[in-house]
Amino acid sequence: MLVYLKYATASLAAATLVSGQTYSECNPLKKTCPANVGTTESRHTFDFTKSSSLDQWTTTAGNVKIGPNGAEFTINKQGDAPTIRTDFHVFFGEVSVTMKSAPGTGIVSSVVLQSDDLDEIDWEAVGGDTTQVQTNYFGKGDTTTYDRATFEPVLTPQEVFHTYKVVWTKEATTWSVDGNVLRTLSSDNAQSGIRYPQTPMNVRIGIWAGGDPNNAEGTIQWAGGLTDYSKTPYTMYIKDVTIVNYNPAESYTWSDRTGSAESIKFTGSANSTSSTTSKPSVVGSLITASSTSRPSSSDSASRPNTPSSFPVFNAASNLSAGSLSFLSVLVLVSGLLFL
């Protein structure tokens, strides 16, 4: 009961923060934006034990080193938030990341898919929680409800490499760990598809201190408590990443401001060979995995250890080029919450 109350309380404070932290360089729902850079390759595999693996990624904050255990994302001091982002977008597909999340109270290790109109799919591991990780999603940046996040069992994510995978199609999204599907979201269960992620996304990987003392109390509670910087370094390791694009193209153009999958137009020829694990089928101008099963029941399956209310917090807002600039916003909002 105490943990339920903790997360319910945190949700109220964290919900206020989201509007200040959500980040998009140009939101196509509000104005005309440049086309998204795509990729004509169906599959990209990145071995992060090799320095060349970062060639198609941009470091948007901090420094990321390559070591024998893969890419190292390290917090050494207050304000550190090393983050990388793919130089290309995918339009439905798969993202698989082999990760050892960072230890440390308040330290958050994140793998995020996000689009320009703030569709989002997340994995988040909190450093002080050794038994579970969080899944989440957002549609069009909407944070008016608190029922999207789930906590899924994962043994010692800070000590063991696990493979975290998202399979994202027009019909459904699944989250799996080490080959075991833990959650399935049908598009119908995201406000009848209105708030289902369905626009081209890039991939963002990073680490940040949700428990920083300058953050709002709701954020600190959600992250598990205050971060102790005297115990740094805190390091997340990413061994490898595989990205499969179900709709390869040179670029994706937003033809209107609906934010629907059907409004996205392809530019350029696609690779003729598909590396998807299931045979694709053409649906209009989109390719989706035909073998993806649509769940017959609601995504909100019974999970005894899952809080009934969750702090609504967009991970991608902290995994962007502007992540450090939000510190002043956090300080301001934190003060307003407790006036």
mmCIF file of C-alpha atoms in Angstrom:
data_model
loop_
_atom_site.group_PDB
_atom_site.id
_atom_site.type_symbol
_atom_site.label_atom_id
_atom_site.label_comp_id
_atom_site.label_asym_id
_atom_site.label_seq_id
_atom_site.Cartn_x
_atom_site.Cartn_y
_atom_site.Cartn_z
ATOM 1 C CA MET A 1 0.000 0.000 0.000
ATOM 2 C CA LEU A 2 2.823 2.400 0.818
ATOM 3 C CA VAL A 3 4.393 1.983 -2.607
ATOM 4 C CA TYR A 4 1.000 2.619 -4.209
ATOM 5 C CA LEU A 5 0.615 5.849 -2.258
ATOM 6 C CA LYS A 6 4.165 6.858 -3.100
ATOM 7 C CA TYR A 7 3.620 6.591 -6.852
ATOM 8 C CA ALA A 8 0.166 8.161 -6.685
ATOM 9 C CA THR A 9 1.622 11.188 -4.892
ATOM 10 C CA ALA A 10 4.553 11.393 -7.307
ATOM 11 C CA SER A 11 2.204 11.364 -10.283
ATOM 12 C CA LEU A 12 0.545 14.613 -9.271
ATOM 13 C CA ALA A 13 3.820 16.530 -9.097
ATOM 14 C CA ALA A 14 5.480 14.924 -12.105
ATOM 15 C CA ALA A 15 2.479 15.580 -14.341
ATOM 16 C CA THR A 16 3.004 19.321 -13.883
ATOM 17 C CA LEU A 17 6.600 19.020 -15.032
ATOM 18 C CA VAL A 18 5.998 17.323 -18.343
ATOM 19 C CA SER A 19 4.901 20.375 -20.318
ATOM 20 C CA GLY A 20 8.157 22.135 -19.493
ATOM 21 C CA GLN A 21 10.357 19.163 -20.271
ATOM 22 C CA THR A 22 8.852 17.774 -23.470
ATOM 23 C CA TYR A 23 11.104 18.684 -26.370
ATOM 24 C CA SER A 24 10.694 18.849 -30.143
ATOM 25 C CA GLU A 25 12.731 21.007 -32.509
ATOM 26 C CA CYS A 26 9.694 21.397 -34.785
ATOM 27 C CA ASN A 27 6.268 19.960 -34.039
ATOM 28 C CA PRO A 28 4.429 19.148 -37.313
ATOM 29 C CA LEU A 29 1.075 19.378 -35.534
ATOM 30 C CA LYS A 30 1.648 23.100 -35.053
ATOM 31 C CA LYS A 31 3.535 24.217 -38.166
ATOM 32 C CA THR A 32 5.173 23.046 -41.384
ATOM 33 C CA CYS A 33 8.396 21.222 -40.592
ATOM 34 C CA PRO A 34 11.246 19.731 -42.630
ATOM 35 C CA ALA A 35 10.955 16.107 -43.686
ATOM 36 C CA ASN A 36 12.392 13.527 -41.309
ATOM 37 C CA VAL A 37 15.620 11.922 -42.465
ATOM 38 C CA GLY A 38 14.982 8.218 -42.974
ATOM 39 C CA THR A 39 17.100 5.231 -43.878
ATOM 40 C CA THR A 40 16.895 3.057 -46.983
ATOM 41 C CA GLU A 41 18.428 0.123 -45.115
ATOM 42 C CA SER A 42 16.010 -2.279 -43.480
ATOM 43 C CA ARG A 43 18.408 -3.254 -40.699
ATOM 44 C CA HIS A 44 21.153 -1.491 -38.766
ATOM 45 C CA THR A 45 23.328 -3.341 -36.269
ATOM 46 C CA PHE A 46 25.655 -1.396 -33.974
ATOM 47 C CA ASP A 47 28.411 -3.131 -31.999
ATOM 48 C CA PHE A 48 29.166 -0.562 -29.319
ATOM 49 C CA THR A 49 32.431 -2.227 -28.362
ATOM 50 C CA LYS A 50 33.808 -0.656 -31.579
ATOM 51 C CA SER A 51 34.366 3.082 -31.951
ATOM 52 C CA SER A 52 32.922 3.136 -35.469
ATOM 53 C CA SER A 53 29.525 2.115 -34.071
ATOM 54 C CA LEU A 54 28.683 5.738 -33.247
ATOM 55 C CA ASP A 55 29.006 6.872 -36.871
ATOM 56 C CA GLN A 56 25.234 7.129 -37.380
ATOM 57 C CA TRP A 57 24.541 8.623 -33.977
ATOM 58 C CA THR A 58 24.812 12.188 -32.676
ATOM 59 C CA THR A 59 25.935 12.854 -29.118
ATOM 60 C CA THR A 60 23.392 15.421 -27.954
ATOM 61 C CA ALA A 61 24.676 15.831 -24.392
ATOM 62 C CA GLY A 62 27.852 14.971 -22.480
ATOM 63 C CA ASN A 63 30.449 12.460 -23.589
ATOM 64 C CA VAL A 64 30.050 8.795 -24.478
ATOM 65 C CA LYS A 65 33.110 6.528 -24.405
ATOM 66 C CA ILE A 66 33.578 3.140 -26.051
ATOM 67 C CA GLY A 67 35.009 0.377 -23.880
ATOM 68 C CA PRO A 68 35.189 -3.430 -23.716
ATOM 69 C CA ASN A 69 31.651 -3.566 -22.269
ATOM 70 C CA GLY A 70 30.272 -1.246 -24.930
ATOM 71 C CA ALA A 71 29.289 2.395 -24.922
ATOM 72 C CA GLU A 72 29.718 3.966 -21.495
ATOM 73 C CA PHE A 73 27.223 6.586 -20.333
ATOM 74 C CA THR A 74 28.581 7.991 -17.082
ATOM 75 C CA ILE A 75 27.408 10.535 -14.549
ATOM 76 C CA ASN A 76 30.466 11.889 -12.744
ATOM 77 C CA LYS A 77 28.967 15.052 -11.311
ATOM 78 C CA GLN A 78 25.769 17.046 -11.013
ATOM 79 C CA GLY A 79 24.481 18.153 -14.434
ATOM 80 C CA ASP A 80 25.909 15.189 -16.380
ATOM 81 C CA ALA A 81 23.421 13.532 -18.753
ATOM 82 C CA PRO A 82 25.282 11.809 -21.621
ATOM 83 C CA THR A 83 22.900 11.053 -24.481
ATOM 84 C CA ILE A 84 23.036 9.858 -28.087
ATOM 85 C CA ARG A 85 20.417 9.977 -30.841
ATOM 86 C CA THR A 86 20.213 8.248 -34.223
ATOM 87 C CA ASP A 87 20.786 10.403 -37.296
ATOM 88 C CA PHE A 88 17.803 8.721 -38.964
ATOM 89 C CA HIS A 89 14.168 7.887 -38.271
ATOM 90 C CA VAL A 90 12.291 4.605 -38.604
ATOM 91 C CA PHE A 91 8.636 4.215 -39.471
ATOM 92 C CA PHE A 92 7.387 1.150 -37.585
ATOM 93 C CA GLY A 93 9.921 -1.525 -36.831
ATOM 94 C CA GLU A 94 12.040 -3.040 -34.066
ATOM 95 C CA VAL A 95 14.612 -1.678 -31.638
ATOM 96 C CA SER A 96 16.705 -4.112 -29.612
ATOM 97 C CA VAL A 97 19.233 -2.860 -27.023
ATOM 98 C CA THR A 98 21.600 -4.958 -24.891
ATOM 99 C CA MET A 99 22.009 -2.877 -21.747
ATOM 100 C CA LYS A 100 23.365 -2.983 -18.233
ATOM 101 C CA SER A 101 21.574 -0.112 -16.524
ATOM 102 C CA ALA A 102 23.315 2.260 -14.126
ATOM 103 C CA PRO A 103 23.194 1.820 -10.344
ATOM 104 C CA GLY A 104 22.612 4.667 -7.931
ATOM 105 C CA THR A 105 19.562 6.094 -6.228
ATOM 106 C CA GLY A 106 17.761 8.500 -8.524
ATOM 107 C CA ILE A 107 19.778 7.525 -11.626
ATOM 108 C CA VAL A 108 17.640 6.716 -14.681
ATOM 109 C CA SER A 109 18.832 4.692 -17.685
ATOM 110 C CA SER A 110 16.575 5.281 -20.707
ATOM 111 C CA VAL A 111 15.967 3.888 -24.173
ATOM 112 C CA VAL A 112 13.438 6.041 -26.011
ATOM 113 C CA LEU A 113 11.812 6.164 -29.436
ATOM 114 C CA GLN A 114 10.366 9.614 -30.132
ATOM 115 C CA SER A 115 8.840 11.491 -33.051
ATOM 116 C CA ASP A 116 8.628 15.204 -33.805
ATOM 117 C CA ASP A 117 4.973 15.348 -32.721
ATOM 118 C CA LEU A 118 5.927 13.700 -29.404
ATOM 119 C CA ASP A 119 4.773 10.160 -30.012
ATOM 120 C CA GLU A 120 6.996 8.146 -27.695
ATOM 121 C CA ILE A 121 7.848 4.585 -26.597
ATOM 122 C CA ASP A 122 10.103 4.081 -23.563
ATOM 123 C CA TRP A 123 12.190 1.719 -21.513
ATOM 124 C CA GLU A 124 13.427 3.173 -18.209
ATOM 125 C CA ALA A 125 15.467 1.548 -15.441
ATOM 126 C CA VAL A 126 15.850 3.271 -12.084
ATOM 127 C CA GLY A 127 19.186 2.720 -10.370
ATOM 128 C CA GLY A 128 17.799 1.932 -6.934
ATOM 129 C CA ASP A 129 15.317 -0.694 -8.175
ATOM 130 C CA THR A 130 16.969 -4.083 -8.674
ATOM 131 C CA THR A 131 13.848 -6.085 -9.531
ATOM 132 C CA GLN A 132 11.965 -4.264 -12.288
ATOM 133 C CA VAL A 133 12.069 -1.753 -15.134
ATOM 134 C CA GLN A 134 9.421 0.593 -16.498
ATOM 135 C CA THR A 135 7.695 0.676 -19.871
ATOM 136 C CA ASN A 136 5.748 3.688 -21.052
ATOM 137 C CA TYR A 137 4.318 5.372 -24.127
ATOM 138 C CA PHE A 138 2.884 8.739 -25.111
ATOM 139 C CA GLY A 139 0.744 9.864 -28.031
ATOM 140 C CA LYS A 140 1.198 13.430 -29.261
ATOM 141 C CA GLY A 141 2.758 14.385 -25.904
ATOM 142 C CA ASP A 142 -0.588 13.884 -24.151
ATOM 143 C CA THR A 143 -0.118 13.552 -20.380
ATOM 144 C CA THR A 144 -3.731 13.962 -19.272
ATOM 145 C CA THR A 145 -4.032 10.382 -18.036
ATOM 146 C CA TYR A 146 -1.854 8.335 -15.691
ATOM 147 C CA ASP A 147 -2.459 4.791 -16.863
ATOM 148 C CA ARG A 148 0.223 4.207 -19.475
ATOM 149 C CA ALA A 149 3.270 3.129 -17.484
ATOM 150 C CA THR A 150 3.886 -0.397 -16.234
ATOM 151 C CA PHE A 151 6.618 -1.929 -14.086
ATOM 152 C CA GLU A 152 7.915 -5.235 -15.416
ATOM 153 C CA PRO A 153 10.064 -7.813 -13.558
ATOM 154 C CA VAL A 154 13.748 -7.869 -14.554
ATOM 155 C CA LEU A 155 16.358 -9.432 -12.301
ATOM 156 C CA THR A 156 19.325 -7.216 -11.302
ATOM 157 C CA PRO A 157 19.316 -4.942 -14.382
ATOM 158 C CA GLN A 158 22.261 -2.992 -12.889
ATOM 159 C CA GLU A 159 24.455 -6.106 -12.664
ATOM 160 C CA VAL A 160 23.513 -8.175 -15.700
ATOM 161 C CA PHE A 161 23.225 -7.365 -19.405
ATOM 162 C CA HIS A 162 19.660 -7.839 -20.618
ATOM 163 C CA THR A 163 18.276 -7.379 -24.113
ATOM 164 C CA TYR A 164 15.381 -4.926 -24.176
ATOM 165 C CA LYS A 165 13.295 -5.003 -27.332
ATOM 166 C CA VAL A 166 10.389 -3.028 -28.753
ATOM 167 C CA VAL A 167 8.419 -4.295 -31.750
ATOM 168 C CA TRP A 168 6.309 -1.414 -33.040
ATOM 169 C CA THR A 169 3.696 -1.850 -35.763
ATOM 170 C CA LYS A 170 0.618 0.095 -36.800
ATOM 171 C CA GLU A 171 -1.553 -2.405 -34.941
ATOM 172 C CA ALA A 172 0.357 -3.048 -31.718
ATOM 173 C CA THR A 173 3.545 -2.512 -29.718
ATOM 174 C CA THR A 174 5.281 -5.162 -27.633
ATOM 175 C CA TRP A 175 8.007 -4.787 -25.022
ATOM 176 C CA SER A 176 10.179 -7.849 -24.336
ATOM 177 C CA VAL A 177 13.236 -8.691 -22.244
ATOM 178 C CA ASP A 178 15.605 -11.475 -23.253
ATOM 179 C CA GLY A 179 13.033 -12.772 -25.721
ATOM 180 C CA ASN A 180 10.122 -12.851 -23.278
ATOM 181 C CA VAL A 181 7.214 -10.552 -24.128
ATOM 182 C CA LEU A 182 6.218 -8.627 -20.996
ATOM 183 C CA ARG A 183 3.694 -6.172 -22.373
ATOM 184 C CA THR A 184 1.523 -5.771 -25.470
ATOM 185 C CA LEU A 185 -0.296 -2.563 -26.326
ATOM 186 C CA SER A 186 -2.976 -2.670 -29.001
ATOM 187 C CA SER A 187 -3.503 0.560 -30.896
ATOM 188 C CA ASP A 188 -7.203 0.322 -29.994
ATOM 189 C CA ASN A 189 -6.305 0.577 -26.316
ATOM 190 C CA ALA A 190 -4.603 3.958 -26.760
ATOM 191 C CA GLN A 191 -7.789 6.013 -26.878
ATOM 192 C CA SER A 192 -9.074 4.046 -29.878
ATOM 193 C CA GLY A 193 -5.793 4.702 -31.678
ATOM 194 C CA ILE A 194 -5.876 8.491 -31.265
ATOM 195 C CA ARG A 195 -2.991 8.407 -28.781
ATOM 196 C CA TYR A 196 -1.150 5.442 -30.252
ATOM 197 C CA PRO A 197 2.462 6.207 -31.373
ATOM 198 C CA GLN A 198 2.321 6.135 -35.177
ATOM 199 C CA THR A 199 4.764 8.641 -36.701
ATOM 200 C CA PRO A 200 8.467 8.334 -37.703
ATOM 201 C CA MET A 201 10.769 8.098 -34.694
ATOM 202 C CA ASN A 202 14.445 8.310 -33.952
ATOM 203 C CA VAL A 203 16.113 6.391 -31.117
ATOM 204 C CA ARG A 204 17.578 8.117 -28.063
ATOM 205 C CA ILE A 205 19.712 6.434 -25.400
ATOM 206 C CA GLY A 206 20.956 8.163 -22.297
ATOM 207 C CA ILE A 207 21.337 8.450 -18.553
ATOM 208 C CA TRP A 208 20.235 11.273 -16.259
ATOM 209 C CA ALA A 209 19.679 12.049 -12.581
ATOM 210 C CA GLY A 210 15.970 12.064 -11.874
ATOM 211 C CA GLY A 211 16.971 12.328 -8.230
ATOM 212 C CA ASP A 212 18.856 15.591 -8.651
ATOM 213 C CA PRO A 213 18.005 17.888 -5.709
ATOM 214 C CA ASN A 214 17.026 20.662 -8.149
ATOM 215 C CA ASN A 215 14.237 18.526 -9.601
ATOM 216 C CA ALA A 216 10.657 18.710 -8.374
ATOM 217 C CA GLU A 217 9.705 16.439 -5.486
ATOM 218 C CA GLY A 218 7.474 14.306 -7.723
ATOM 219 C CA THR A 219 10.342 13.595 -10.097
ATOM 220 C CA ILE A 220 12.687 12.736 -7.229
ATOM 221 C CA GLN A 221 10.148 10.305 -5.769
ATOM 222 C CA TRP A 222 9.547 8.703 -9.162
ATOM 223 C CA ALA A 223 13.314 8.217 -9.561
ATOM 224 C CA GLY A 224 13.574 6.525 -6.184
ATOM 225 C CA GLY A 225 15.039 9.312 -4.091
ATOM 226 C CA LEU A 226 17.811 11.893 -4.001
ATOM 227 C CA THR A 227 20.989 11.217 -5.976
ATOM 228 C CA ASP A 228 24.186 11.088 -3.927
ATOM 229 C CA TYR A 229 26.889 12.591 -6.158
ATOM 230 C CA SER A 230 29.599 11.690 -3.646
ATOM 231 C CA LYS A 231 29.204 8.065 -4.786
ATOM 232 C CA THR A 232 29.796 8.679 -8.489
ATOM 233 C CA PRO A 233 30.606 7.472 -11.080
ATOM 234 C CA TYR A 234 27.318 5.907 -12.141
ATOM 235 C CA THR A 235 27.620 4.158 -15.510
ATOM 236 C CA MET A 236 25.158 2.581 -17.920
ATOM 237 C CA TYR A 237 26.638 0.207 -20.527
ATOM 238 C CA ILE A 238 25.157 -0.421 -23.978
ATOM 239 C CA LYS A 239 26.763 -3.425 -25.656
ATOM 240 C CA ASP A 240 24.859 -3.423 -28.940
ATOM 241 C CA VAL A 241 21.794 -2.040 -30.709
ATOM 242 C CA THR A 242 19.796 -3.471 -33.603
ATOM 243 C CA ILE A 243 17.251 -1.321 -35.416
ATOM 244 C CA VAL A 244 14.864 -2.702 -38.043
ATOM 245 C CA ASN A 245 12.865 -0.290 -40.212
ATOM 246 C CA TYR A 246 9.664 -1.771 -41.630
ATOM 247 C CA ASN A 247 9.244 1.159 -44.049
ATOM 248 C CA PRO A 248 12.716 2.095 -45.331
ATOM 249 C CA ALA A 249 12.900 5.359 -47.266
ATOM 250 C CA GLU A 250 15.219 8.325 -47.714
ATOM 251 C CA SER A 251 12.855 10.644 -45.854
ATOM 252 C CA TYR A 252 9.375 10.965 -44.414
ATOM 253 C CA THR A 253 7.196 14.002 -45.102
ATOM 254 C CA TRP A 254 4.252 15.110 -42.951
ATOM 255 C CA SER A 255 1.512 15.884 -45.484
ATOM 256 C CA ASP A 256 -0.879 17.467 -42.948
ATOM 257 C CA ARG A 257 -1.213 18.185 -39.240
ATOM 258 C CA THR A 258 -3.225 15.154 -38.189
ATOM 259 C CA GLY A 259 -0.253 13.152 -36.911
ATOM 260 C CA SER A 260 -1.748 9.970 -38.384
ATOM 261 C CA ALA A 261 0.327 7.200 -39.904
ATOM 262 C CA GLU A 262 -1.556 7.612 -43.176
ATOM 263 C CA SER A 263 -0.444 11.243 -43.450
ATOM 264 C CA ILE A 264 3.249 10.304 -43.691
ATOM 265 C CA LYS A 265 4.596 10.236 -47.253
ATOM 266 C CA PHE A 266 7.760 8.436 -48.337
ATOM 267 C CA THR A 267 10.547 10.020 -50.389
ATOM 268 C CA GLY A 268 13.228 8.025 -52.181
ATOM 269 C CA SER A 269 13.560 4.370 -53.017
ATOM 270 C CA ALA A 270 13.616 1.710 -50.352
ATOM 271 C CA ASN A 271 16.026 -1.182 -50.065
ATOM 272 C CA SER A 272 14.557 -4.151 -51.890
ATOM 273 C CA THR A 273 15.638 -6.632 -49.218
ATOM 274 C CA SER A 274 13.864 -6.741 -45.890
ATOM 275 C CA SER A 275 15.605 -7.863 -42.719
ATOM 276 C CA THR A 276 12.492 -8.035 -40.573
ATOM 277 C CA THR A 277 12.005 -11.198 -38.593
ATOM 278 C CA SER A 278 8.508 -11.636 -40.017
ATOM 279 C CA LYS A 279 7.379 -11.277 -43.595
ATOM 280 C CA PRO A 280 5.904 -7.813 -44.148
ATOM 281 C CA SER A 281 2.603 -7.142 -45.815
ATOM 282 C CA VAL A 282 1.638 -3.929 -47.565
ATOM 283 C CA VAL A 283 -1.188 -1.981 -45.919
ATOM 284 C CA GLY A 284 -1.826 1.108 -48.041
ATOM 285 C CA SER A 285 1.573 2.782 -48.186
ATOM 286 C CA LEU A 286 2.683 1.231 -44.904
ATOM 287 C CA ILE A 287 4.453 -2.032 -44.158
ATOM 288 C CA THR A 288 3.487 -3.780 -40.944
ATOM 289 C CA ALA A 289 4.422 -7.114 -39.445
ATOM 290 C CA SER A 290 1.653 -9.451 -40.549
ATOM 291 C CA SER A 291 2.419 -11.944 -37.790
ATOM 292 C CA THR A 292 1.883 -9.411 -35.011
ATOM 293 C CA SER A 293 -1.103 -10.570 -33.012
ATOM 294 C CA ARG A 294 -3.675 -8.053 -31.896
ATOM 295 C CA PRO A 295 -4.476 -8.591 -28.215
ATOM 296 C CA SER A 296 -8.081 -9.527 -27.568
ATOM 297 C CA SER A 297 -8.173 -7.829 -24.185
ATOM 298 C CA SER A 298 -7.079 -4.520 -22.700
ATOM 299 C CA ASP A 299 -3.413 -3.758 -22.197
ATOM 300 C CA SER A 300 -4.064 -3.143 -18.510
ATOM 301 C CA ALA A 301 -3.561 -6.763 -17.483
ATOM 302 C CA SER A 302 -3.465 -7.548 -13.791
ATOM 303 C CA ARG A 303 -0.035 -6.922 -12.270
ATOM 304 C CA PRO A 304 -0.071 -7.236 -8.455
ATOM 305 C CA ASN A 305 3.237 -5.370 -8.015
ATOM 306 C CA THR A 306 2.276 -2.486 -10.305
ATOM 307 C CA PRO A 307 1.144 0.827 -8.787
ATOM 308 C CA SER A 308 -2.356 1.871 -9.813
ATOM 309 C CA SER A 309 -1.162 5.397 -10.603
ATOM 310 C CA PHE A 310 2.116 6.369 -12.193
ATOM 311 C CA PRO A 311 4.114 9.561 -12.399
ATOM 312 C CA VAL A 312 3.722 10.775 -15.972
ATOM 313 C CA PHE A 313 7.197 11.660 -17.151
ATOM 314 C CA ASN A 314 8.462 11.911 -20.723
ATOM 315 C CA ALA A 315 11.876 10.268 -20.827
ATOM 316 C CA ALA A 316 12.732 11.737 -24.209
ATOM 317 C CA SER A 317 12.525 15.240 -22.822
ATOM 318 C CA ASN A 318 15.703 14.463 -20.905
ATOM 319 C CA LEU A 319 17.310 12.717 -23.879
ATOM 320 C CA SER A 320 17.551 15.652 -26.252
ATOM 321 C CA ALA A 321 19.972 18.335 -27.276
ATOM 322 C CA GLY A 322 18.120 20.677 -24.959
ATOM 323 C CA SER A 323 18.130 18.379 -21.934
ATOM 324 C CA LEU A 324 20.501 20.440 -19.816
ATOM 325 C CA SER A 325 18.684 23.663 -20.620
ATOM 326 C CA PHE A 326 15.626 22.365 -18.797
ATOM 327 C CA LEU A 327 17.370 22.569 -15.434
ATOM 328 C CA SER A 328 16.209 26.145 -14.937
ATOM 329 C CA VAL A 329 12.646 25.133 -15.814
ATOM 330 C CA LEU A 330 12.791 22.352 -13.244
ATOM 331 C CA VAL A 331 13.943 24.747 -10.538
ATOM 332 C CA LEU A 332 11.138 27.194 -11.343
ATOM 333 C CA VAL A 333 8.380 24.573 -11.455
ATOM 334 C CA SER A 334 9.683 22.890 -8.312
ATOM 335 C CA GLY A 335 9.356 26.179 -6.469
ATOM 336 C CA LEU A 336 5.848 26.789 -7.761
ATOM 337 C CA LEU A 337 4.693 23.338 -6.667
ATOM 338 C CA PHE A 338 5.509 23.968 -3.057
ATOM 339 C CA LEU A 339 4.535 27.649 -2.642
#
